[in-house]
CSV table of N, CA and C in Angstrom, one decimal:
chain,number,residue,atom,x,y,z
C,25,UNK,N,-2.5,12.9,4.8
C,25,UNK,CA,-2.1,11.5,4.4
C,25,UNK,C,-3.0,10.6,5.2
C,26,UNK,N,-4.0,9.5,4.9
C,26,UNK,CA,-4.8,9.4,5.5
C,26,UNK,C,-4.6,7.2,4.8
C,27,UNK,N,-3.9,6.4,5.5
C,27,UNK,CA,-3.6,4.8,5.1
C,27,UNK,C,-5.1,4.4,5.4
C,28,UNK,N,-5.7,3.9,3.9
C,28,UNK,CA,-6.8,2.8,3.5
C,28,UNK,C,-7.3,3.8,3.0
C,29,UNK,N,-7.4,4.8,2.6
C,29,UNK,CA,-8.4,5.7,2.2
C,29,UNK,C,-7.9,5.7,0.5
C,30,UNK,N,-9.1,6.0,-0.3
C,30,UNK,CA,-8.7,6.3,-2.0
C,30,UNK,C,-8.4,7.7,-2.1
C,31,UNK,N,-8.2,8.1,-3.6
C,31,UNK,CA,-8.1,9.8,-3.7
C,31,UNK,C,-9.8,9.5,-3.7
C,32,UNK,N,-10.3,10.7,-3.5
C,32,UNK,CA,-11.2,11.2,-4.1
C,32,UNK,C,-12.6,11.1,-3.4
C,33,UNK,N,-12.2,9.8,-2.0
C,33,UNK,CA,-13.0,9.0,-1.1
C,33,UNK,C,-13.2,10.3,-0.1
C,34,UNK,N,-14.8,10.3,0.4
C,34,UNK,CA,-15.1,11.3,1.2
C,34,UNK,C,-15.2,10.7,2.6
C,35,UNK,N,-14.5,10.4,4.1
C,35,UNK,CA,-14.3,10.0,5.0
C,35,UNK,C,-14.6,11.0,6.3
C,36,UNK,N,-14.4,10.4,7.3
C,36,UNK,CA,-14.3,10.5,8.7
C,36,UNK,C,-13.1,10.0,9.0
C,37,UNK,N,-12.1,10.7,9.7
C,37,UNK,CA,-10.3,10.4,10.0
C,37,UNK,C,-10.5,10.9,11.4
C,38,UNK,N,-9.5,10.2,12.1
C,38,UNK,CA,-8.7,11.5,13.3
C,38,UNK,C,-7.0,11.5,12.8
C,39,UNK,N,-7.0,12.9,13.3
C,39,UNK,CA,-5.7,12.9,13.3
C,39,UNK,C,-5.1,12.3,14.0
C,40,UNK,N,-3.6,11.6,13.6
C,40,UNK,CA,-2.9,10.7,14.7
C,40,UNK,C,-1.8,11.4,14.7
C,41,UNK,N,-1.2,12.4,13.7
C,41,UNK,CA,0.0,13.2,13.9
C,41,UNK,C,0.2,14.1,13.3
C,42,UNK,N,0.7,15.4,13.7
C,42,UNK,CA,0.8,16.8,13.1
C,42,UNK,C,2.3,16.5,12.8
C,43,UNK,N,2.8,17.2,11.4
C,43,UNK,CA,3.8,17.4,11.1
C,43,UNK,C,3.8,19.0,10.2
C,44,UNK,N,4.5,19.3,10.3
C,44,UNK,CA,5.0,21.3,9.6
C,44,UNK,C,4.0,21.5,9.1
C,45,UNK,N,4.0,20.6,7.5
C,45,UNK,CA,3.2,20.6,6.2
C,45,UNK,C,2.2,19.2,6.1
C,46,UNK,N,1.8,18.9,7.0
C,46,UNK,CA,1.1,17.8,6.5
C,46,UNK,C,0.9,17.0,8.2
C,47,UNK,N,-0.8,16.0,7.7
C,47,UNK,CA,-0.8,15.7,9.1
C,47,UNK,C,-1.2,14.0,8.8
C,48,UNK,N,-1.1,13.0,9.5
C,48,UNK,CA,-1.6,11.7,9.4
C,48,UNK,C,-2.8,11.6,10.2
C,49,UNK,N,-3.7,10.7,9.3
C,49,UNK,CA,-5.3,10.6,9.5
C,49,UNK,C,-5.3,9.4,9.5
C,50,UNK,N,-5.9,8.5,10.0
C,50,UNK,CA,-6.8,7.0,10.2
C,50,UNK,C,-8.0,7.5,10.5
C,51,UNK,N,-8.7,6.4,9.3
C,51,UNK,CA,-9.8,6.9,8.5
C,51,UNK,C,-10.5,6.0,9.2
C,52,UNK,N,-11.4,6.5,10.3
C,52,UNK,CA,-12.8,6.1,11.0
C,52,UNK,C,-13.9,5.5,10.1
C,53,UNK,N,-14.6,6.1,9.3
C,53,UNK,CA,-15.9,5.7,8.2
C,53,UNK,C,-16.2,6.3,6.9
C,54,UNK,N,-16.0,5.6,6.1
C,54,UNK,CA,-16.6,5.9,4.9
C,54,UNK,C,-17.4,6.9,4.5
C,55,UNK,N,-17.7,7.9,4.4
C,55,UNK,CA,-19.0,8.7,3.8
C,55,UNK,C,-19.7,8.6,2.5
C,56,UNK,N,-18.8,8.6,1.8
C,56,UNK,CA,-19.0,8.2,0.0
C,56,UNK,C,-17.8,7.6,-0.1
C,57,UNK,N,-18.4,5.9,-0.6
C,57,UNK,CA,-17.4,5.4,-1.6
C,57,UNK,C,-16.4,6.2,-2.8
C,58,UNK,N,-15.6,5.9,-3.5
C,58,UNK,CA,-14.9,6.2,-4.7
C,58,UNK,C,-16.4,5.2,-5.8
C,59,UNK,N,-16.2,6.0,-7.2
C,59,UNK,CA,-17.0,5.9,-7.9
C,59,UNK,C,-16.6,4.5,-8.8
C,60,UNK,N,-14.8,4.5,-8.5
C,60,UNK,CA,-14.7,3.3,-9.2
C,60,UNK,C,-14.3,2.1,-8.3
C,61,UNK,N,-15.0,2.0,-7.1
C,61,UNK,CA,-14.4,0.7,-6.3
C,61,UNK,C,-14.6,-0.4,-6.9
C,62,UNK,N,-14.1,-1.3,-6.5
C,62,UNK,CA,-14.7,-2.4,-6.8
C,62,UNK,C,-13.7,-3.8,-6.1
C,63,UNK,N,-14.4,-4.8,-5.8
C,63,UNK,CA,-13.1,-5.9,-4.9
C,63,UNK,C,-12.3,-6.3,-5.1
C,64,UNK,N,-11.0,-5.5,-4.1
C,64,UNK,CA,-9.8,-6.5,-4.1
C,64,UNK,C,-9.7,-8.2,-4.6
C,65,UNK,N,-8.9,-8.7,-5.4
C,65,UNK,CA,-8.8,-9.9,-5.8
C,65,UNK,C,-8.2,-10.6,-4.4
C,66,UNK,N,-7.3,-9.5,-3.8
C,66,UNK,CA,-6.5,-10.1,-2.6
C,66,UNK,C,-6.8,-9.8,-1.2
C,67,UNK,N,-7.5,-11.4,0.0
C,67,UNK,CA,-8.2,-11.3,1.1
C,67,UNK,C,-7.6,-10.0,2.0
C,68,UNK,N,-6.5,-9.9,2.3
C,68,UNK,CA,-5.7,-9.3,2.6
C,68,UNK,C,-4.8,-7.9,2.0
C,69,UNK,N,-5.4,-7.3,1.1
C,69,UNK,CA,-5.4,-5.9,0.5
C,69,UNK,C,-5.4,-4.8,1.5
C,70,UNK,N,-7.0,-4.7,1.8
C,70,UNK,CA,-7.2,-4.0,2.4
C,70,UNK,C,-6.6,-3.6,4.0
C,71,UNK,N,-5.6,-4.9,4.3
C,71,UNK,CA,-5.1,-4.9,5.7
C,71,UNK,C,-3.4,-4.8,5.9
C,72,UNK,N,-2.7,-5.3,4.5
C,72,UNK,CA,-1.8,-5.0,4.8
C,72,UNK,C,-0.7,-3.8,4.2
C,73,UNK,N,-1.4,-3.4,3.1
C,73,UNK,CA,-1.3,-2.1,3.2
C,73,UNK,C,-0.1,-2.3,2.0
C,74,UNK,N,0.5,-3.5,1.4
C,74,UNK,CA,1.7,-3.4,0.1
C,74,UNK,C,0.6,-3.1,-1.1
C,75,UNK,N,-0.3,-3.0,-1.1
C,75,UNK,CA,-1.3,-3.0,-2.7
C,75,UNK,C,-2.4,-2.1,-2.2
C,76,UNK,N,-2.2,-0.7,-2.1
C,76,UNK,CA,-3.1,-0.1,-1.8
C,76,UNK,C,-4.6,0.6,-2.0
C,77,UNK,N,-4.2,0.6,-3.5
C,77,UNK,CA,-5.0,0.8,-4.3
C,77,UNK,C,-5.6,-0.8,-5.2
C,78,UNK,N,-5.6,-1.9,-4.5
C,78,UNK,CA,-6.2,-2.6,-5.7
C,78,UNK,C,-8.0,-2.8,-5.3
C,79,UNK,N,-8.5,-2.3,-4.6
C,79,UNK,CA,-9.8,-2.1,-4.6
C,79,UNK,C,-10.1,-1.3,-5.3
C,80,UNK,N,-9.5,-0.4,-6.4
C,80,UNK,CA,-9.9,0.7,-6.9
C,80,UNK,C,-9.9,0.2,-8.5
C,81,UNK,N,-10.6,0.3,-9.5
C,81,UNK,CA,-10.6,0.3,-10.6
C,81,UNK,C,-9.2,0.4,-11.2
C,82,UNK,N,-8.5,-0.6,-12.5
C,82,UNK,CA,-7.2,-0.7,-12.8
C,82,UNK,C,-6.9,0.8,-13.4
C,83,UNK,N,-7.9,1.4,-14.4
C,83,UNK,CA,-8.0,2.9,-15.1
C,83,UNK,C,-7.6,3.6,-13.7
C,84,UNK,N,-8.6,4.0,-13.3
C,84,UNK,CA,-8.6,4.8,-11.6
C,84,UNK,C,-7.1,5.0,-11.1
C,85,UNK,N,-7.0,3.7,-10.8
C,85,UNK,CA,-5.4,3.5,-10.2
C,85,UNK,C,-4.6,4.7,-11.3
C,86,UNK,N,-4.5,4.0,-12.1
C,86,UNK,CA,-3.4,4.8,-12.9
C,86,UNK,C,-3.3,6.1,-12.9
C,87,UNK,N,-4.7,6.7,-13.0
C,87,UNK,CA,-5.2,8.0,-13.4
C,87,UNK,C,-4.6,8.8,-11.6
C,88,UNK,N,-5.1,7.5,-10.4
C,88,UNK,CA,-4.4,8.3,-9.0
C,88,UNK,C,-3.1,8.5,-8.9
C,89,UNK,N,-2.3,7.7,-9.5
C,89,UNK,CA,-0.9,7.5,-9.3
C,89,UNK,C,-0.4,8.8,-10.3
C,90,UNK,N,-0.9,9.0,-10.9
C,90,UNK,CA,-0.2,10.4,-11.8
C,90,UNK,C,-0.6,11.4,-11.3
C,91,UNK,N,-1.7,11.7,-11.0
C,91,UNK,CA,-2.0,12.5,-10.6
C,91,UNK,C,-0.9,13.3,-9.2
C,92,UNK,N,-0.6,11.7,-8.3
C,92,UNK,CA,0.4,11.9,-7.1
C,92,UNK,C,1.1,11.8,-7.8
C,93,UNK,N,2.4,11.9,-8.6
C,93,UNK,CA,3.0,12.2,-8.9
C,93,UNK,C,3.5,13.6,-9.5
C,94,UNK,N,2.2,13.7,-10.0
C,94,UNK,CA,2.0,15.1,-10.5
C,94,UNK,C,1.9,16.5,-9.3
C,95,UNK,N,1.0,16.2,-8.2
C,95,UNK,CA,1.3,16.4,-7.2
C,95,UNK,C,3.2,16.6,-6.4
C,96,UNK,N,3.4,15.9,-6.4
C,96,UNK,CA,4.8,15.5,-5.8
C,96,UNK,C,5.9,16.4,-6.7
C,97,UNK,N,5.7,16.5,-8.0
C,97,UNK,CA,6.5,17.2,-8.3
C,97,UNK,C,6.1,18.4,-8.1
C,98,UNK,N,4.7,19.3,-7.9
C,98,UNK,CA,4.8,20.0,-7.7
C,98,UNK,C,5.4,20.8,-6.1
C,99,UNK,N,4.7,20.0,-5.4
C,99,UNK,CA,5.1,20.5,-3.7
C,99,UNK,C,6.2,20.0,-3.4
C,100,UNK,N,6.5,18.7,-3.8
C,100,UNK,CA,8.6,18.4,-3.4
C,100,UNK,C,9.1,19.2,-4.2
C,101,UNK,N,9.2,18.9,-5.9
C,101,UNK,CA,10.0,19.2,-6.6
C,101,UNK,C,10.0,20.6,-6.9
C,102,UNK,N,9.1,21.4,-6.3
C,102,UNK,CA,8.9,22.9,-6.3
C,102,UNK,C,8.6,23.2,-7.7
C,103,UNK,N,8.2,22.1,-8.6
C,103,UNK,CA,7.9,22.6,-9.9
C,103,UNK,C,6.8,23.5,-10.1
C,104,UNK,N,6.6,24.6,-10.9
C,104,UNK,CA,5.5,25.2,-11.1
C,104,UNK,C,4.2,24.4,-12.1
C,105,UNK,N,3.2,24.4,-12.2
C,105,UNK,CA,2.2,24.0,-13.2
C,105,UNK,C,2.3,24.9,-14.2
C,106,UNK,N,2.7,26.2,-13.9
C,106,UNK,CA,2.5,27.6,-14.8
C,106,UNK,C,3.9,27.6,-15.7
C,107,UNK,N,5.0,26.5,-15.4
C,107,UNK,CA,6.0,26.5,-16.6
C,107,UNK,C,5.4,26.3,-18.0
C,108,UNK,N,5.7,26.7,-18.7
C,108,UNK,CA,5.4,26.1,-20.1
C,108,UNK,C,5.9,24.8,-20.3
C,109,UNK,N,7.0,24.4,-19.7
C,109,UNK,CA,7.9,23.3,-19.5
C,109,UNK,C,7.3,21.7,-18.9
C,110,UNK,N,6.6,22.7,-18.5
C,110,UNK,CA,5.8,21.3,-16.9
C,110,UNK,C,5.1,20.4,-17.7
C,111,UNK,N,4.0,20.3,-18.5
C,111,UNK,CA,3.4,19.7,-19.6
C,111,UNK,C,4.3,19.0,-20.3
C,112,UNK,N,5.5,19.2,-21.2
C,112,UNK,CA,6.5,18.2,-21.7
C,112,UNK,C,7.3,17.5,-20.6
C,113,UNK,N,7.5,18.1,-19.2
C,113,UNK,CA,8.1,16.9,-18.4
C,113,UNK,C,7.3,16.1,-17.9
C,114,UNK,N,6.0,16.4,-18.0
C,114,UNK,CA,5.0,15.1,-17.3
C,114,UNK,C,4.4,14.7,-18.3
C,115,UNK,N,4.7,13.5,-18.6
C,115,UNK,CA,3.9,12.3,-19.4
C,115,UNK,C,3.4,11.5,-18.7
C,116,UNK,N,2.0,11.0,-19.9
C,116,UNK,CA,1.2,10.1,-18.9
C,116,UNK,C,1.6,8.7,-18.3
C,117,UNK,N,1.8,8.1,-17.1
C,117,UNK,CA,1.7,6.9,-17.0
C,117,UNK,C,1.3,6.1,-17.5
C,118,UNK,N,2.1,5.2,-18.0
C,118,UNK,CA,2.0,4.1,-19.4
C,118,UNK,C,1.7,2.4,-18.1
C,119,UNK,N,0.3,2.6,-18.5
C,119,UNK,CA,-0.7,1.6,-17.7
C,119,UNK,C,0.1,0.0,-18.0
C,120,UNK,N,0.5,-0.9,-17.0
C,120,UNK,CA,1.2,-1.9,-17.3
C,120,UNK,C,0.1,-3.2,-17.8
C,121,UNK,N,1.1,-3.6,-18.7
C,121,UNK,CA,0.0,-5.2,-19.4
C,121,UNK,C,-0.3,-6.4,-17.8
C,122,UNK,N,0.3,-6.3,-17.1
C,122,UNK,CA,0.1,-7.4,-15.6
C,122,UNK,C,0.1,-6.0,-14.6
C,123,UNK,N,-1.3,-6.6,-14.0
C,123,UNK,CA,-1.9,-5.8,-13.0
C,123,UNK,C,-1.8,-6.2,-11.9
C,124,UNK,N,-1.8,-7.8,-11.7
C,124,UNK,CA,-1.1,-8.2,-10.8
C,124,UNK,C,0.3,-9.1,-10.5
C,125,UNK,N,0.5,-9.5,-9.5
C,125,UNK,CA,1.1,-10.4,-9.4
C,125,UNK,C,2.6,-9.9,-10.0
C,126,UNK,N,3.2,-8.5,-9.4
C,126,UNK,CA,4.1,-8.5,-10.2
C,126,UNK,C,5.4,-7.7,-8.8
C,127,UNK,N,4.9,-7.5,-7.5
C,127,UNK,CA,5.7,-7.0,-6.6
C,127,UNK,C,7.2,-7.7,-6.8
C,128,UNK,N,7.7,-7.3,-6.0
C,128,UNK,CA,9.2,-7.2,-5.9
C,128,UNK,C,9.5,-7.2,-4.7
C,129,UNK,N,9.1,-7.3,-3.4
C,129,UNK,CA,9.8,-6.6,-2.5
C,129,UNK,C,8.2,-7.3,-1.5
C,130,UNK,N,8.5,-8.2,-0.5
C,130,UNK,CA,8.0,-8.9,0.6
C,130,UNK,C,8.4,-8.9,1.9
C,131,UNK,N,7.6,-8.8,2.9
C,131,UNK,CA,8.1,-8.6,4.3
C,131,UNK,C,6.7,-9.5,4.9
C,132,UNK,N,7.7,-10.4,5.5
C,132,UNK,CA,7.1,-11.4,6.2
C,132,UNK,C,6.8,-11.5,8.1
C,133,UNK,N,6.2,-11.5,9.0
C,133,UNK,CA,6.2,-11.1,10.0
C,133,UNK,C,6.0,-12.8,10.6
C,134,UNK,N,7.0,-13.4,11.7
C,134,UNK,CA,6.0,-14.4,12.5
C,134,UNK,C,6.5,-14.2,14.2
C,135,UNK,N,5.0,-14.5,14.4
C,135,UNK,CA,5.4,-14.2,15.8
C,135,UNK,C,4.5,-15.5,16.9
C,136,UNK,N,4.0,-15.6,17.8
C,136,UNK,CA,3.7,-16.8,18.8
C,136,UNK,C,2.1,-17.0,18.6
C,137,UNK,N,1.7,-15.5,18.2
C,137,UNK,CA,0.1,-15.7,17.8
C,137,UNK,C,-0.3,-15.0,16.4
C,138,UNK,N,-1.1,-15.7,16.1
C,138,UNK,CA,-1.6,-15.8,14.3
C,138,UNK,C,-1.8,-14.0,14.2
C,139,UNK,N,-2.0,-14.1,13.0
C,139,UNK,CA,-1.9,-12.6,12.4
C,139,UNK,C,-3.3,-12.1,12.5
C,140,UNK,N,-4.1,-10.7,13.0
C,140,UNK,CA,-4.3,-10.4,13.0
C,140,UNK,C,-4.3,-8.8,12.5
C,141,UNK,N,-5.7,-9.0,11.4
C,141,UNK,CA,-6.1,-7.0,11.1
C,141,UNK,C,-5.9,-6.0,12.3
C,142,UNK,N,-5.7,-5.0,12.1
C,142,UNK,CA,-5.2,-3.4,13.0
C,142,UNK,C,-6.9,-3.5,14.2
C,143,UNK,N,-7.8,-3.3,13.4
C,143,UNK,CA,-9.4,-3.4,13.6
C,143,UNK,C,-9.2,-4.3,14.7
C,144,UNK,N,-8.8,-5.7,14.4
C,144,UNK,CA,-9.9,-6.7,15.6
C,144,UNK,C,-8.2,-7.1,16.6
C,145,UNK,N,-7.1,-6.5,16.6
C,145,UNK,CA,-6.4,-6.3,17.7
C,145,UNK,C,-7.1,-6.4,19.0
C,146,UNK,N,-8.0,-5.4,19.4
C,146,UNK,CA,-8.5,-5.1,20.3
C,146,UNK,C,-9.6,-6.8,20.8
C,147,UNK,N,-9.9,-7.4,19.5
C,147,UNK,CA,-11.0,-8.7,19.7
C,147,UNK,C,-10.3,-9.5,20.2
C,148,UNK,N,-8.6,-9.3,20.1
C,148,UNK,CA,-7.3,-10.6,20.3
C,148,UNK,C,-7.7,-12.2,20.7
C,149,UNK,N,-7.7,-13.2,20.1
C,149,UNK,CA,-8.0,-14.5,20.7
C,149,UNK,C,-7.0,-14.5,21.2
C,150,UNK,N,-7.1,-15.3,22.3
C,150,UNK,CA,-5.2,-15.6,22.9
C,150,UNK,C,-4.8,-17.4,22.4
C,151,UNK,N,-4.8,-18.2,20.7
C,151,UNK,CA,-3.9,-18.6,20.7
C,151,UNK,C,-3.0,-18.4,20.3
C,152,UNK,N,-1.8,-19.7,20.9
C,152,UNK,CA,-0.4,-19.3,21.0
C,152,UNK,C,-0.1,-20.4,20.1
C,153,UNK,N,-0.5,-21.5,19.2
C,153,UNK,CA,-0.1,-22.3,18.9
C,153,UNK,C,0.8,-21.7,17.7
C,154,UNK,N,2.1,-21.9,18.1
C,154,UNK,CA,3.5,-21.6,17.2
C,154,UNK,C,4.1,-22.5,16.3
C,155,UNK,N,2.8,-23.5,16.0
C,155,UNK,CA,4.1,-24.7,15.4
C,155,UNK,C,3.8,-24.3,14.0
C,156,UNK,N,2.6,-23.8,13.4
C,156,UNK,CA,2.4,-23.5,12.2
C,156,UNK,C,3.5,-22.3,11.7
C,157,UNK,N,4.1,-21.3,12.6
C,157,UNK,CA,4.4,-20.2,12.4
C,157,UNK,C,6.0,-20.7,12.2
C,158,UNK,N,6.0,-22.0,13.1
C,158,UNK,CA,7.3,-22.5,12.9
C,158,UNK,C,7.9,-23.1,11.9
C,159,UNK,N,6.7,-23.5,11.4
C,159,UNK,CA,7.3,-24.7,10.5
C,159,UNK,C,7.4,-23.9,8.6
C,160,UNK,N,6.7,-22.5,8.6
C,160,UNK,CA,7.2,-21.4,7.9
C,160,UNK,C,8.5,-20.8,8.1
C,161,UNK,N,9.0,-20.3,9.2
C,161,UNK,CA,10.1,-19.9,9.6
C,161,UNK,C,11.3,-21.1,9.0
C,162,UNK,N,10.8,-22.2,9.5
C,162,UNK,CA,12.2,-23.1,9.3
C,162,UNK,C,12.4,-23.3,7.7
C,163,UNK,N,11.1,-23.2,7.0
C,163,UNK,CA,11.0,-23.7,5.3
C,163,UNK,C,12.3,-21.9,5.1
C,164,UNK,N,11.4,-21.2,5.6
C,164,UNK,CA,12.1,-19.9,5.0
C,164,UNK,C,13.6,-19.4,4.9
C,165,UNK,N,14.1,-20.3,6.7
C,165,UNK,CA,15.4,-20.2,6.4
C,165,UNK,C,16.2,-21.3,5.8
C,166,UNK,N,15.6,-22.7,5.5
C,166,UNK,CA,16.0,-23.7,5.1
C,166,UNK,C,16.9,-22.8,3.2
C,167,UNK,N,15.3,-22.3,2.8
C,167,UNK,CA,15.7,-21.5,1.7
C,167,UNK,C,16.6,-20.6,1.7
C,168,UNK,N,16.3,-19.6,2.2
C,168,UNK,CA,18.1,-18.6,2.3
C,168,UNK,C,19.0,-19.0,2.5
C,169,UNK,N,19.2,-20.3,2.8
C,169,UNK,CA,20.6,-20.8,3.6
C,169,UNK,C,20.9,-21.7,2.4
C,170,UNK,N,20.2,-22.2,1.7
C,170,UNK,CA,20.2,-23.3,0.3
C,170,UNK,C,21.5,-22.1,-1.0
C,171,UNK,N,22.6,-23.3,-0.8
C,171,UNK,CA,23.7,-22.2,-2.0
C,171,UNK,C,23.4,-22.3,-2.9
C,172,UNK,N,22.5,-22.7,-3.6
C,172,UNK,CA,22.1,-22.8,-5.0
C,172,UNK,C,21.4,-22.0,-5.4
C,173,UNK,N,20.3,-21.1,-4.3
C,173,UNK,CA,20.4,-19.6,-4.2
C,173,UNK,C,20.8,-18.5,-4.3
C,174,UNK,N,21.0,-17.4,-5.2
C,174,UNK,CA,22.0,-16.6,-4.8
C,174,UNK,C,21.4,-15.5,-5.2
C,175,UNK,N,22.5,-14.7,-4.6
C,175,UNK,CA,21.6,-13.4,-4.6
C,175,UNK,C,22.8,-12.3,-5.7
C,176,UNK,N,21.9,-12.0,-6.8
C,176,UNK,CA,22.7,-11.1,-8.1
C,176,UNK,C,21.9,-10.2,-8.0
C,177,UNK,N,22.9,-8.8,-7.6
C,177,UNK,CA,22.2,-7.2,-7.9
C,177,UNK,C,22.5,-6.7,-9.3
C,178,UNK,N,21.6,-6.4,-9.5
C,178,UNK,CA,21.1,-6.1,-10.5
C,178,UNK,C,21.6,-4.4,-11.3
């Protein structure tokens, strides 16, 4: 399992952790691109890691995501490929008409110094100016706290 990397992308990783069946990689350098890259619409794609795939061609995507799933059922779900069965339980992923702009689910982080990529941690400016970070925080709880808000599960 290797975070920023595509299927199919030929890299340089170290491992950062062994586990039974499987190990975590951070992917050092590129060797060969994917054949269908192309640029993220979003500055921030590539770094925060909710849209993982949108540097990759919208077809592409689809075609990786079944694939892992196809995957997944076999090694979690111990399904065989060799059922005659397997083929009618996997149908293709039905590609969505909005490609973007359609998450559900946000995590916001603020802390004393501005946000920085994983990469330039190590470059760290040291400011601390907090008033911008603040004046998000206060909008944010002003909103959760507003009763005309409410929250219906669904």
């Amino acid at each position: 399992m290797c975070d920023r990397a595509l299927p199919g992308e030929r890299f340089i990783g170290r491992v950062t952790r062994k586990k039974n069946n499987y190990a975590e990689v951070t992917k050092l350098k590129t060797l060969s691109p994917h054949t269908d890259i192309v640029e993220a619409p979003c500055e921030y794609a590539l770094h925060c890691g909710g849209c993982r795939t949108q540097n990759l061609l919208y077809e592409a995507q689809v075609k990786a995501k079944e694939e892992q799933v196809r995957d997944l059922v076999i090694h979690v779900g111990k399904f065989s490929y060799k059922d005659p069965e397997f083929d009618n339980m996997m149908k293709p992923i039905v590609p969505c008409d909005m490609q973007f702009h359609y998450t559900n689910k946000m995590e916001f982080s603020f802390g004393p110094k501005r946000w920085l990529p994983k990469e330039q941690l190590l470059e760290r400016s040291e400011d601390a100016d907090v008033e911008p970070a603040n004046k998000v925080l206060a909008a944010v709880q002003d909103c959760w706290k507003n009763p005309e808000l409410e929250f219906t599960p669904i």
